[in-house]
mmCIF file of C-alpha atoms and ligand atoms in Angstrom:
data_model
loop_
_atom_site.group_PDB
_atom_site.id
_atom_site.type_symbol
_atom_site.label_atom_id
_atom_site.label_comp_id
_atom_site.label_asym_id
_atom_site.label_seq_id
_atom_site.Cartn_x
_atom_site.Cartn_y
_atom_site.Cartn_z
ATOM 1 C CA MET A 7 20.475 -84.015 14.295
ATOM 2 C CA ALA A 8 20.833 -86.722 16.958
ATOM 3 C CA SER A 9 20.904 -85.200 20.429
ATOM 4 C CA GLY A 10 23.682 -87.605 21.468
ATOM 5 C CA ARG A 11 26.065 -85.755 19.196
ATOM 6 C CA SER A 12 25.514 -82.315 20.602
ATOM 7 C CA GLN A 13 28.180 -82.669 23.248
ATOM 8 C CA GLU A 14 30.724 -83.986 20.854
ATOM 9 C CA VAL A 15 33.790 -81.976 19.909
ATOM 10 C CA PRO A 16 33.978 -82.026 16.153
ATOM 11 C CA ASP A 17 37.063 -83.596 14.859
ATOM 12 C CA PHE A 18 38.459 -83.291 11.412
ATOM 13 C CA ILE A 19 39.528 -86.674 10.286
ATOM 14 C CA LEU A 20 39.893 -86.339 6.570
ATOM 15 C CA SER A 21 38.551 -88.800 4.168
ATOM 16 C CA ASP A 22 40.423 -87.411 1.186
ATOM 17 C CA SER A 23 44.029 -88.122 2.195
ATOM 18 C CA GLU A 24 45.610 -90.844 4.211
ATOM 19 C CA SER A 25 48.656 -88.805 5.049
ATOM 20 C CA ASP A 26 46.526 -86.070 6.605
ATOM 21 C CA THR A 27 45.528 -86.786 10.145
ATOM 22 C CA GLY A 28 43.878 -83.446 10.594
ATOM 23 C CA PRO A 29 44.756 -80.750 13.024
ATOM 24 C CA ALA A 30 46.801 -81.788 16.027
ATOM 25 C CA ASN A 31 45.834 -79.156 18.566
ATOM 26 C CA ILE A 32 42.291 -80.286 19.077
ATOM 27 C CA ARG A 33 40.998 -81.606 22.354
ATOM 28 C CA PRO A 34 40.937 -85.384 22.924
ATOM 29 C CA ARG A 35 37.940 -86.820 21.238
ATOM 30 C CA LYS A 36 35.360 -88.990 22.739
ATOM 31 C CA ARG A 37 34.620 -90.799 19.611
ATOM 32 C CA GLN A 38 36.139 -90.512 16.252
ATOM 33 C CA ARG A 39 33.715 -89.471 13.611
ATOM 34 C CA GLN A 40 34.523 -89.327 9.996
ATOM 35 C CA ASN A 41 33.955 -85.964 8.429
ATOM 36 C CA ASP A 42 32.372 -86.306 5.062
ATOM 37 C CA TRP A 43 34.041 -83.455 3.222
ATOM 38 C CA THR A 44 32.635 -82.383 -0.066
ATOM 39 C CA TYR A 45 34.085 -79.936 -2.501
ATOM 40 C CA LYS A 46 32.060 -76.682 -2.720
ATOM 41 C CA GLU A 47 33.806 -73.827 -4.465
ATOM 42 C CA GLN A 48 36.974 -72.792 -6.215
ATOM 43 C CA PHE A 49 38.620 -69.385 -5.749
ATOM 44 C CA ASP A 50 41.455 -67.645 -7.561
ATOM 45 C CA SER A 51 43.110 -66.392 -4.428
ATOM 46 C CA ILE A 52 43.195 -66.863 -0.685
ATOM 47 C CA LYS A 53 41.691 -63.444 -0.245
ATOM 48 C CA GLU A 54 38.685 -64.277 -2.379
ATOM 49 C CA ALA A 55 38.160 -67.446 -0.419
ATOM 50 C CA LYS A 56 38.474 -65.727 2.940
ATOM 51 C CA ASP A 57 36.065 -62.980 1.813
ATOM 52 C CA TYR A 58 33.599 -65.631 0.843
ATOM 53 C CA ILE A 59 33.768 -67.175 4.279
ATOM 54 C CA ALA A 60 33.607 -63.740 5.900
ATOM 55 C CA ILE A 61 30.457 -62.842 3.986
ATOM 56 C CA ASP A 62 28.828 -65.984 5.258
ATOM 57 C CA ASN A 63 29.908 -65.068 8.822
ATOM 58 C CA GLN A 64 29.332 -68.510 10.162
ATOM 59 C CA PHE A 65 32.836 -69.787 10.642
ATOM 60 C CA ARG A 66 36.021 -68.753 12.377
ATOM 61 C CA ILE A 67 39.433 -70.142 11.701
ATOM 62 C CA ASN A 68 40.306 -72.916 14.084
ATOM 63 C CA THR A 69 43.461 -74.594 13.002
ATOM 64 C CA ARG A 70 45.660 -75.403 10.047
ATOM 65 C CA SER A 71 47.613 -78.324 8.785
ATOM 66 C CA ARG A 72 50.056 -79.110 5.989
ATOM 67 C CA THR A 73 49.319 -81.883 3.597
ATOM 68 C CA SER A 74 50.866 -83.152 0.355
ATOM 69 C CA ASP A 75 48.127 -81.291 -1.545
ATOM 70 C CA GLY A 76 48.779 -78.006 0.157
ATOM 71 C CA GLU A 77 48.008 -76.195 3.376
ATOM 72 C CA LYS A 78 44.556 -76.613 4.845
ATOM 73 C CA LEU A 79 42.818 -73.952 6.937
ATOM 74 C CA TYR A 80 40.051 -75.361 9.111
ATOM 75 C CA TYR A 81 37.110 -73.277 10.162
ATOM 76 C CA ARG A 82 34.518 -74.197 12.738
ATOM 77 C CA CYS A 83 31.219 -72.693 13.683
ATOM 78 C CA LYS A 84 31.688 -69.340 15.388
ATOM 79 C CA ASN A 85 28.354 -69.414 17.093
ATOM 80 C CA SER A 86 28.608 -72.573 19.150
ATOM 81 C CA ASN A 87 31.389 -74.857 20.246
ATOM 82 C CA GLU A 88 28.962 -77.725 20.228
ATOM 83 C CA CYS A 89 28.113 -77.211 16.601
ATOM 84 C CA SER A 90 29.738 -79.710 14.206
ATOM 85 C CA SER A 91 29.321 -77.646 11.076
ATOM 86 C CA ALA A 92 32.753 -77.006 9.609
ATOM 87 C CA VAL A 93 34.569 -76.079 6.393
ATOM 88 C CA PHE A 94 38.156 -75.996 5.257
ATOM 89 C CA LEU A 95 40.169 -74.187 2.634
ATOM 90 C CA LEU A 96 42.761 -76.035 0.649
ATOM 91 C CA LEU A 97 45.563 -73.772 -0.526
ATOM 92 C CA HIS A 98 46.773 -75.777 -3.477
ATOM 93 C CA CYS A 99 50.545 -76.095 -3.358
ATOM 94 C CA ASP A 100 51.052 -76.060 -7.152
ATOM 95 C CA ASN A 101 49.052 -72.903 -7.911
ATOM 96 C CA ALA A 102 47.391 -69.867 -6.300
ATOM 97 C CA SER A 103 43.841 -71.290 -6.348
ATOM 98 C CA VAL A 104 41.978 -72.208 -3.235
ATOM 99 C CA SER A 105 39.221 -74.821 -2.793
ATOM 100 C CA LEU A 106 36.484 -74.781 -0.235
ATOM 101 C CA PHE A 107 35.273 -78.036 1.317
ATOM 102 C CA ALA A 108 32.397 -78.448 3.775
ATOM 103 C CA ASN A 109 31.389 -81.324 5.992
ATOM 104 C CA ASN A 110 27.690 -80.651 5.355
ATOM 105 C CA GLU A 111 26.814 -80.949 9.028
ATOM 106 C CA PRO A 112 23.837 -78.655 9.738
ATOM 107 C CA HIS A 113 24.146 -76.052 12.469
ATOM 108 C CA ASN A 114 22.570 -77.338 15.660
ATOM 109 C CA HIS A 115 21.694 -74.062 17.323
ATOM 110 C CA GLU A 116 19.314 -71.157 16.987
ATOM 111 C CA ASP A 117 19.980 -68.526 14.332
ATOM 112 C CA ARG A 118 21.944 -65.547 15.422
ATOM 113 C CA LYS A 119 21.973 -62.155 13.727
ATOM 114 C CA ASP A 120 21.855 -62.724 10.032
ATOM 115 C CA PHE A 121 22.515 -66.351 10.508
ATOM 116 C CA GLY A 122 19.156 -67.308 9.047
ATOM 117 C CA LEU A 123 19.957 -65.907 5.618
ATOM 118 C CA ASP A 124 20.571 -68.700 3.234
ATOM 119 C CA PRO A 125 24.195 -68.720 2.064
ATOM 120 C CA GLN A 126 23.073 -68.750 -1.560
ATOM 121 C CA LEU A 127 20.835 -65.784 -0.870
ATOM 122 C CA LYS A 128 23.797 -63.960 0.770
ATOM 123 C CA LEU A 129 25.760 -64.375 -2.433
ATOM 124 C CA ILE A 130 22.911 -62.997 -4.461
ATOM 125 C CA ILE A 131 22.559 -60.047 -2.077
ATOM 126 C CA ALA A 132 26.309 -59.407 -2.162
ATOM 127 C CA ASP A 133 26.141 -59.444 -5.922
ATOM 128 C CA HIS A 134 23.329 -56.812 -5.987
ATOM 129 C CA PHE A 135 25.255 -54.793 -3.437
ATOM 130 C CA SER A 136 28.352 -54.762 -5.624
ATOM 131 C CA LYS A 137 26.211 -53.429 -8.495
ATOM 132 C CA GLY A 138 25.042 -50.506 -6.438
ATOM 133 C CA ILE A 139 21.750 -51.781 -5.011
ATOM 134 C CA SER A 140 22.585 -51.159 -1.384
ATOM 135 C CA LYS A 141 19.444 -50.019 0.439
ATOM 136 C CA PRO A 142 17.557 -52.713 2.322
ATOM 137 C CA ASN A 143 14.203 -51.833 0.765
ATOM 138 C CA GLN A 144 15.629 -51.816 -2.741
ATOM 139 C CA ILE A 145 17.125 -55.219 -2.172
ATOM 140 C CA LEU A 146 13.955 -56.619 -0.629
ATOM 141 C CA LYS A 147 12.064 -55.466 -3.705
ATOM 142 C CA VAL A 148 14.585 -56.963 -6.108
ATOM 143 C CA LEU A 149 14.620 -60.251 -4.259
ATOM 144 C CA ARG A 150 10.815 -60.345 -4.282
ATOM 145 C CA ASN A 151 10.817 -59.743 -8.033
ATOM 146 C CA GLU A 152 13.352 -62.481 -8.483
ATOM 147 C CA GLY A 153 11.057 -64.853 -6.658
ATOM 148 C CA HIS A 154 13.097 -65.277 -3.491
ATOM 149 C CA GLY A 155 10.087 -64.551 -1.301
ATOM 150 C CA GLU A 156 10.072 -62.517 1.880
ATOM 151 C CA ILE A 157 13.159 -62.295 4.014
ATOM 152 C CA GLU A 158 13.433 -60.731 7.426
ATOM 153 C CA LYS A 159 14.524 -57.160 7.098
ATOM 154 C CA SER A 160 16.534 -57.073 10.335
ATOM 155 C CA LYS A 161 18.624 -59.984 9.115
ATOM 156 C CA LEU A 162 19.183 -58.238 5.799
ATOM 157 C CA VAL A 163 20.201 -54.989 7.555
ATOM 158 C CA ASN A 164 22.762 -56.840 9.652
ATOM 159 C CA PHE A 165 24.171 -58.583 6.646
ATOM 160 C CA LEU A 166 24.337 -55.321 4.661
ATOM 161 C CA ALA A 167 26.191 -53.566 7.515
ATOM 162 C CA ARG A 168 28.840 -56.254 7.406
ATOM 163 C CA LEU A 169 29.120 -56.059 3.599
ATOM 164 C CA LYS A 170 29.643 -52.341 3.894
ATOM 165 C CA LYS A 171 32.305 -52.676 6.468
ATOM 166 C CA GLN A 172 34.055 -55.276 4.366
ATOM 167 C CA LYS A 173 33.889 -53.101 1.260
ATOM 168 C CA TYR A 174 34.636 -49.660 2.702
ATOM 169 C CA GLY A 175 36.401 -50.420 5.961
ATOM 170 C CA SER A 176 35.180 -49.011 9.231
ATOM 171 C CA ALA A 177 33.354 -45.701 9.021
ATOM 172 C CA SER A 178 35.783 -43.778 11.160
ATOM 173 C CA PHE A 179 39.035 -42.628 9.615
ATOM 174 C CA ASN A 180 42.333 -44.006 10.758
ATOM 175 C CA TYR A 181 45.779 -42.880 9.610
ATOM 176 C CA GLY A 182 47.179 -46.393 9.889
ATOM 177 C CA GLU A 183 44.454 -47.850 7.701
ATOM 178 C CA PHE A 184 44.950 -45.094 5.191
ATOM 179 C CA GLU A 185 48.664 -45.672 5.039
ATOM 180 C CA ASN A 186 48.081 -49.373 4.668
ATOM 181 C CA TRP A 187 45.635 -48.783 1.859
ATOM 182 C CA CYS A 188 48.153 -46.551 0.080
ATOM 183 C CA GLU A 189 50.875 -49.134 0.406
ATOM 184 C CA ILE A 190 48.690 -51.891 -0.929
ATOM 185 C CA HIS A 191 47.743 -49.743 -3.918
ATOM 186 C CA SER A 192 51.189 -48.306 -4.657
ATOM 187 C CA THR A 193 52.298 -50.776 -7.303
ATOM 188 C CA MET A 194 52.120 -49.407 -10.799
ATOM 189 C CA PRO A 195 49.676 -51.625 -12.621
ATOM 190 C CA ASP A 196 50.210 -52.922 -16.157
ATOM 191 C CA ALA A 197 46.881 -51.597 -17.346
ATOM 192 C CA GLU A 198 46.926 -48.031 -18.654
ATOM 193 C CA ASP A 199 43.662 -47.020 -17.007
ATOM 194 C CA GLU A 200 43.985 -48.677 -13.677
ATOM 195 C CA SER A 201 44.467 -46.242 -10.820
ATOM 196 C CA TYR A 202 47.260 -46.496 -8.317
ATOM 197 C CA VAL A 203 48.799 -44.457 -5.538
ATOM 198 C CA VAL A 204 51.657 -42.660 -7.212
ATOM 199 C CA GLY A 205 53.002 -41.372 -3.942
ATOM 200 C CA HIS A 206 51.924 -40.871 -0.365
ATOM 201 C CA GLU A 207 53.095 -39.369 2.914
ATOM 202 C CA VAL A 208 51.413 -40.294 6.149
ATOM 203 C CA ASN A 209 52.666 -39.367 9.582
ATOM 204 C CA CYS A 210 50.382 -39.562 12.608
ATOM 205 C CA ASP A 211 53.085 -39.557 15.284
ATOM 206 C CA ALA A 212 52.627 -35.858 16.232
ATOM 207 C CA ASP A 213 50.494 -35.200 19.309
ATOM 208 C CA ASN A 214 48.455 -32.411 17.868
ATOM 209 C CA ASP A 215 46.427 -32.874 14.773
ATOM 210 C CA GLU A 216 47.886 -29.905 12.957
ATOM 211 C CA ASP A 217 51.299 -31.502 12.710
ATOM 212 C CA ARG A 218 50.025 -34.763 11.392
ATOM 213 C CA VAL A 219 50.626 -35.387 7.740
ATOM 214 C CA LEU A 220 48.347 -37.075 5.242
ATOM 215 C CA ARG A 221 48.952 -36.809 1.503
ATOM 216 C CA ALA A 222 48.333 -39.140 -1.390
ATOM 217 C CA PHE A 223 48.496 -38.639 -5.103
ATOM 218 C CA ILE A 224 46.455 -41.005 -7.234
ATOM 219 C CA SER A 225 46.595 -41.385 -10.993
ATOM 220 C CA THR A 226 46.817 -43.835 -13.859
ATOM 221 C CA LYS A 227 49.594 -44.502 -16.320
ATOM 222 C CA ARG A 228 47.585 -42.932 -19.153
ATOM 223 C CA LEU A 229 46.939 -39.702 -17.206
ATOM 224 C CA ILE A 230 50.613 -39.389 -16.240
ATOM 225 C CA THR A 231 51.622 -39.924 -19.813
ATOM 226 C CA LEU A 232 49.495 -36.932 -20.857
ATOM 227 C CA ALA A 233 51.829 -34.712 -18.844
ATOM 228 C CA ILE A 234 54.979 -35.671 -20.685
ATOM 229 C CA HIS A 235 56.352 -32.669 -22.679
ATOM 230 C CA GLN A 236 53.713 -30.370 -21.204
ATOM 231 C CA LYS A 237 54.825 -26.952 -20.053
ATOM 232 C CA LEU A 238 51.648 -25.856 -18.364
ATOM 233 C CA ILE A 239 50.088 -27.051 -15.149
ATOM 234 C CA CYS A 240 46.717 -26.120 -13.710
ATOM 235 C CA SER A 241 45.921 -26.830 -10.117
ATOM 236 C CA ASP A 242 43.073 -26.201 -7.736
ATOM 237 C CA ALA A 243 41.424 -27.568 -4.693
ATOM 238 C CA THR A 244 37.817 -28.577 -4.604
ATOM 239 C CA TYR A 245 35.684 -28.686 -1.523
ATOM 240 C CA LYS A 246 32.830 -30.134 -3.434
ATOM 241 C CA LEU A 247 34.572 -33.450 -3.181
ATOM 242 C CA LEU A 248 35.569 -34.212 0.340
ATOM 243 C CA TRP A 249 37.033 -37.254 1.979
ATOM 244 C CA HIS A 250 36.669 -37.100 5.756
ATOM 245 C CA GLY A 251 36.637 -33.312 5.445
ATOM 246 C CA PHE A 252 39.905 -33.238 3.482
ATOM 247 C CA PRO A 253 39.987 -31.409 0.165
ATOM 248 C CA VAL A 254 40.698 -33.116 -3.076
ATOM 249 C CA LEU A 255 43.365 -31.273 -5.065
ATOM 250 C CA LEU A 256 43.370 -31.571 -8.799
ATOM 251 C CA VAL A 257 46.351 -31.203 -11.094
ATOM 252 C CA GLY A 258 46.152 -31.191 -14.869
ATOM 253 C CA GLY A 259 46.915 -29.417 -18.107
ATOM 254 C CA VAL A 260 45.091 -27.718 -20.948
ATOM 255 C CA ASP A 261 45.580 -28.707 -24.552
ATOM 256 C CA LYS A 262 45.546 -26.347 -27.541
ATOM 257 C CA ASP A 263 41.866 -27.051 -27.892
ATOM 258 C CA LYS A 264 41.346 -25.579 -24.376
ATOM 259 C CA GLU A 265 40.350 -28.989 -23.065
ATOM 260 C CA PHE A 266 41.363 -29.752 -19.525
ATOM 261 C CA HIS A 267 43.169 -33.058 -18.877
ATOM 262 C CA PRO A 268 43.703 -34.210 -15.323
ATOM 263 C CA TYR A 269 47.075 -35.704 -14.467
ATOM 264 C CA GLY A 270 45.805 -37.044 -11.184
ATOM 265 C CA ILE A 271 43.986 -36.208 -8.004
ATOM 266 C CA SER A 272 45.224 -36.015 -4.501
ATOM 267 C CA ILE A 273 43.905 -35.961 -1.005
ATOM 268 C CA THR A 274 45.706 -33.812 1.488
ATOM 269 C CA LYS A 275 44.845 -32.629 4.977
ATOM 270 C CA SER A 276 45.222 -28.997 4.015
ATOM 271 C CA GLU A 277 46.117 -26.738 1.127
ATOM 272 C CA ALA A 278 49.519 -25.665 2.380
ATOM 273 C CA ALA A 279 52.569 -24.989 0.225
ATOM 274 C CA GLU A 280 53.954 -28.389 1.378
ATOM 275 C CA ASP A 281 50.869 -30.139 0.128
ATOM 276 C CA PHE A 282 51.213 -28.642 -3.360
ATOM 277 C CA GLU A 283 54.951 -29.229 -3.283
ATOM 278 C CA PHE A 284 54.271 -32.918 -2.526
ATOM 279 C CA ILE A 285 51.835 -33.176 -5.442
ATOM 280 C CA PHE A 286 54.105 -31.397 -7.944
ATOM 281 C CA ARG A 287 57.180 -33.371 -6.878
ATOM 282 C CA THR A 288 55.312 -36.677 -7.025
ATOM 283 C CA LEU A 289 53.968 -35.842 -10.443
ATOM 284 C CA LYS A 290 57.421 -34.727 -11.663
ATOM 285 C CA SER A 291 59.166 -37.879 -10.628
ATOM 286 C CA GLU A 292 56.470 -40.165 -12.052
ATOM 287 C CA VAL A 293 56.337 -38.308 -15.378
ATOM 288 C CA GLU A 294 60.099 -38.533 -15.599
ATOM 289 C CA LYS A 295 59.998 -42.232 -14.696
ATOM 290 C CA ILE A 296 57.385 -43.052 -17.351
ATOM 291 C CA GLY A 297 58.472 -40.536 -19.968
ATOM 292 C CA GLY A 298 62.201 -41.034 -19.563
ATOM 293 C CA THR A 299 62.727 -37.315 -20.023
ATOM 294 C CA ASN A 300 62.874 -34.250 -17.783
ATOM 295 C CA PHE A 301 59.570 -32.772 -16.754
ATOM 296 C CA ASP A 302 59.951 -29.034 -16.204
ATOM 297 C CA PRO A 303 56.716 -27.199 -16.673
ATOM 298 C CA ASN A 304 57.140 -23.437 -16.422
ATOM 299 C CA ILE A 305 53.609 -22.119 -16.493
ATOM 300 C CA LEU A 306 51.296 -22.386 -13.538
ATOM 301 C CA VAL A 307 47.635 -21.646 -13.929
ATOM 302 C CA ALA A 308 45.742 -21.488 -10.671
ATOM 303 C CA ASP A 309 43.766 -19.179 -8.456
ATOM 304 C CA SER A 310 45.846 -16.596 -6.630
ATOM 305 C CA ALA A 311 46.700 -18.792 -3.643
ATOM 306 C CA ASP A 312 50.304 -18.252 -2.534
ATOM 307 C CA ALA A 313 50.518 -21.881 -1.345
ATOM 308 C CA ILE A 314 50.207 -23.173 -4.912
ATOM 309 C CA THR A 315 52.804 -20.688 -6.204
ATOM 310 C CA SER A 316 55.289 -21.523 -3.543
ATOM 311 C CA GLY A 317 54.719 -25.287 -3.778
ATOM 312 C CA PHE A 318 55.238 -25.075 -7.527
ATOM 313 C CA GLY A 319 58.484 -23.215 -7.051
ATOM 314 C CA GLN A 320 59.737 -25.788 -4.553
ATOM 315 C CA ALA A 321 59.100 -28.592 -6.991
ATOM 316 C CA PHE A 322 59.990 -27.123 -10.367
ATOM 317 C CA GLY A 323 62.281 -24.218 -9.467
ATOM 318 C CA ASN A 324 61.390 -20.576 -9.155
ATOM 319 C CA ILE A 325 61.584 -19.431 -12.767
ATOM 320 C CA PHE A 326 58.110 -19.846 -14.077
ATOM 321 C CA GLN A 327 55.192 -17.862 -15.311
ATOM 322 C CA ARG A 328 52.343 -17.514 -12.887
ATOM 323 C CA VAL A 329 48.990 -17.210 -14.586
ATOM 324 C CA ASN A 330 45.908 -16.535 -12.577
ATOM 325 C CA CYS A 331 43.039 -18.648 -13.627
ATOM 326 C CA TRP A 332 40.800 -16.292 -15.597
ATOM 327 C CA SER A 333 37.509 -17.653 -14.266
ATOM 328 C CA HIS A 334 38.725 -17.141 -10.675
ATOM 329 C CA VAL A 335 39.829 -13.613 -11.546
ATOM 330 C CA ALA A 336 36.590 -12.830 -13.330
ATOM 331 C CA ARG A 337 34.564 -13.929 -10.356
ATOM 332 C CA LYS A 338 36.643 -11.678 -8.071
ATOM 333 C CA VAL A 339 36.335 -8.799 -10.513
ATOM 334 C CA ASP A 340 32.564 -9.176 -10.578
ATOM 335 C CA GLN A 341 32.476 -9.186 -6.801
ATOM 336 C CA ARG A 342 34.338 -5.905 -6.669
ATOM 337 C CA LEU A 343 32.432 -4.353 -9.533
ATOM 338 C CA SER A 344 29.137 -4.993 -7.762
ATOM 339 C CA LEU A 345 30.165 -2.030 -5.552
ATOM 340 C CA ILE A 346 29.791 0.259 -8.550
ATOM 341 C CA ALA A 347 26.202 1.353 -8.778
ATOM 342 C CA ASP A 348 26.131 2.490 -12.351
ATOM 343 C CA GLU A 349 25.566 -0.452 -14.607
ATOM 344 C CA ALA A 350 27.041 1.099 -17.756
ATOM 345 C CA THR A 351 30.351 1.923 -15.933
ATOM 346 C CA ARG A 352 30.383 -1.545 -14.496
ATOM 347 C CA LYS A 353 29.951 -3.069 -17.904
ATOM 348 C CA GLU A 354 32.664 -0.915 -19.453
ATOM 349 C CA ILE A 355 35.254 -1.797 -16.814
ATOM 350 C CA ARG A 356 34.451 -5.467 -17.075
ATOM 351 C CA GLU A 357 34.871 -5.392 -20.903
ATOM 352 C CA ASP A 358 38.142 -3.507 -20.620
ATOM 353 C CA ILE A 359 39.534 -6.068 -18.228
ATOM 354 C CA GLU A 360 38.375 -8.854 -20.470
ATOM 355 C CA ILE A 361 40.127 -7.336 -23.486
ATOM 356 C CA LEU A 362 43.187 -6.652 -21.386
ATOM 357 C CA GLN A 363 43.561 -10.278 -20.346
ATOM 358 C CA LEU A 364 43.717 -11.314 -23.981
ATOM 359 C CA VAL A 365 46.930 -9.390 -24.595
ATOM 360 C CA ARG A 366 49.456 -11.780 -26.065
ATOM 361 C CA SER A 367 52.658 -10.939 -24.227
ATOM 362 C CA GLU A 368 53.448 -9.997 -20.703
ATOM 363 C CA ALA A 369 55.207 -6.783 -21.775
ATOM 364 C CA ALA A 370 52.244 -5.691 -23.807
ATOM 365 C CA PHE A 371 49.965 -6.553 -20.928
ATOM 366 C CA LEU A 372 51.957 -4.396 -18.484
ATOM 367 C CA LYS A 373 52.011 -1.529 -20.922
ATOM 368 C CA ALA A 374 48.266 -1.870 -21.643
ATOM 369 C CA SER A 375 47.253 -2.135 -18.026
ATOM 370 C CA GLU A 376 49.377 0.924 -17.256
ATOM 371 C CA LEU A 377 47.527 2.876 -19.875
ATOM 372 C CA TRP A 378 44.207 1.517 -18.735
ATOM 373 C CA ARG A 379 44.745 2.593 -15.161
ATOM 374 C CA ARG A 380 45.457 6.140 -16.365
ATOM 375 C CA LYS A 381 42.255 6.144 -18.402
HETATM 376 ZN ZN1 ZN B 407 26.881 -73.774 13.964
#
């Protein structure tokens, strides 16, 4: 590039429209230079277009202008004010699509950070990343195999860090971001199997962490539909699946074939009665909304936690049958039985309990367990 140009403030005189004189709030120019805009890409939405520019990380938004074709967002080089390289997005006024134009001016400064990665290569890397190839060495290997040659690992690492941030948000957790995320994903989708946030409660106003609230229930239309007409609900928390240290609570039902069907999952800060109440209430109102009929399950299967019982009562009323999940009970029984030294006795008691739990009615169970205790 000619050195005489390096001091020049880039201007954005457009060659594609007479009525468009370009952005007004730009400093007085020394010499008018025609930007030679060429069409580069088409996007379905403004978000896609902005993400594309963000991935490239070369431009920052500078100014905007309205034209008869639609609004134009101008971006200039974020690395140097003296650099003439620029792009703009045209937000078509007659549809949601967005076009990217570039003036094809090369950058006139040294590479910074991942600057040196070729834009096409960045797209290829982003594509691999989205398919789960996310480690620098994996990507280097794939690129080598694809014939892209050697690329500098430090540049790749920088670029991947930004991709990750873009995809997952910042690593630290933030109530506001979470609430935002919930709100964005709260609309019930048309597709049966697309997940959405059925309900959420976020409150971070309290000074101490204990009083802060974070709850979200996520499901799909198909899963909610499974709950219609069901009378039995199973619920449990898992600490095998954690999000920022918060447990994931699972709610579902069991069909006549003993198959478990989840109705949705939720993330809550704790496993308090209020958390379960929130989940059950949210599920109830959504099942009733989709099913058009009352949803009043009256059997709760869960471990013996009082919080689940009381949350269930709050949401569905207090007349229900509380069934302790047999596998939880069996594990507890085994723990206690391990205190009995004699194996034959241990086995006998275990078998008795197992037979006892198969009793068909509550009355028969009470009678049988009474007799068993006397044995
Ligand atoms: Zn530049």
